């Protein structure tokens, strides 16, 4: 486990002639930026959208990224760091402090607010302005409106927004998601760890590391591990365990139970075939087309030498001394539950138009057009992967900028505009493409797999050697502009 600081990198060069805005003091730039574009959720999709907007917003606007966690959770790495014993799990949690320090982002164009959004209050002004977000804690001075930094008047836990994008994602079972404490149906409740009331709590970096290390210890000590779910997380965890603790030599057993007739069932048959071949080589047992009946109320599955017997829908049962649940995505869409119930599907995902604006029967059209949703929480027709969401980021960024431009043009109606300006205000639409995934196949190998656009075509399948046990987690620190002399534990 490495806690050594990065090597110091040279400061990036600035072209002073081409970036006159950077000569203005940050306080001056903040005073100019009186309108907020709020992004709720700072994971893979949310932070990329915030950075994209910050680079392109006019001087009247700034991005306010609202994220409850103190650190970005590099979710792709959590299955690996839940298994790899003391393998550098500190790298999975990246500080947000420098996200807007990129030289291409003007000073004052973006700020991060670490708070939980409790509710959205749309404006009563007929859609001329967006609305207000109520937070669970007071705003820091840097995030308050210009002129209100220290006056102490009014509520300080409100963020007014001109436009709002919801990138709140989905909640997986612990430890694959660590953003909140247990609800009554989560893995933690089953394991007897954490609260059983459903109360939402934040997780600090130190707590998150401790949780991962506790799972590392459980995996090390378990003799028979049952993994419920044959999707991406289940496949990755099973092969990581089998490669770290070779099953035939260590005496461990790993069983994957999946309700469908093939693993990775959302993808082409070829991916199932590849995974099953790797399972066979590693000695991993599979039980397909059978659903696990979990007890209600849930029992404790925390290991410690106790054997748990789980009944299966086939009529048989499976036993293990450690049960890892790798099933289900719960959308984090509660902000719309009371504001606009018609915006949610039966499963809780947010309905959006092809422009990724939220569909709503309750909100006025002018209010709804200022509200966007993207990523896993949105029902876009795309697969729930970051790769599938990249086009959504471009669509939402373009459309918010286009709407701001339209508003500016309306405010300056006397200004003549050419065809190019009119074209720039056209909203983009998002069209989902074939599903694709980058899946690890143990500690040394991964596959980049893409479904074919046409059923009769062959899928894209590229198997590669992966020489980094920590999945090159340090690259994400560079993406967040974290200085290279920053210690991993910070």
Coordinates of N, CA and C in Angstrom, one line a residue, residues 109 259 459:
X109 N -15.6 30.5 -12.1 CA -16.6 29.9 -13.0 C -17.2 28.6 -12.4
X259 N -29.8 -15.1 -11.6 CA -31.2 -15.4 -11.9 C -31.4 -15.7 -13.3
X459 N -20.0 -8.8 -32.1 CA -19.7 -7.8 -31.2 C -18.2 -7.4 -31.2

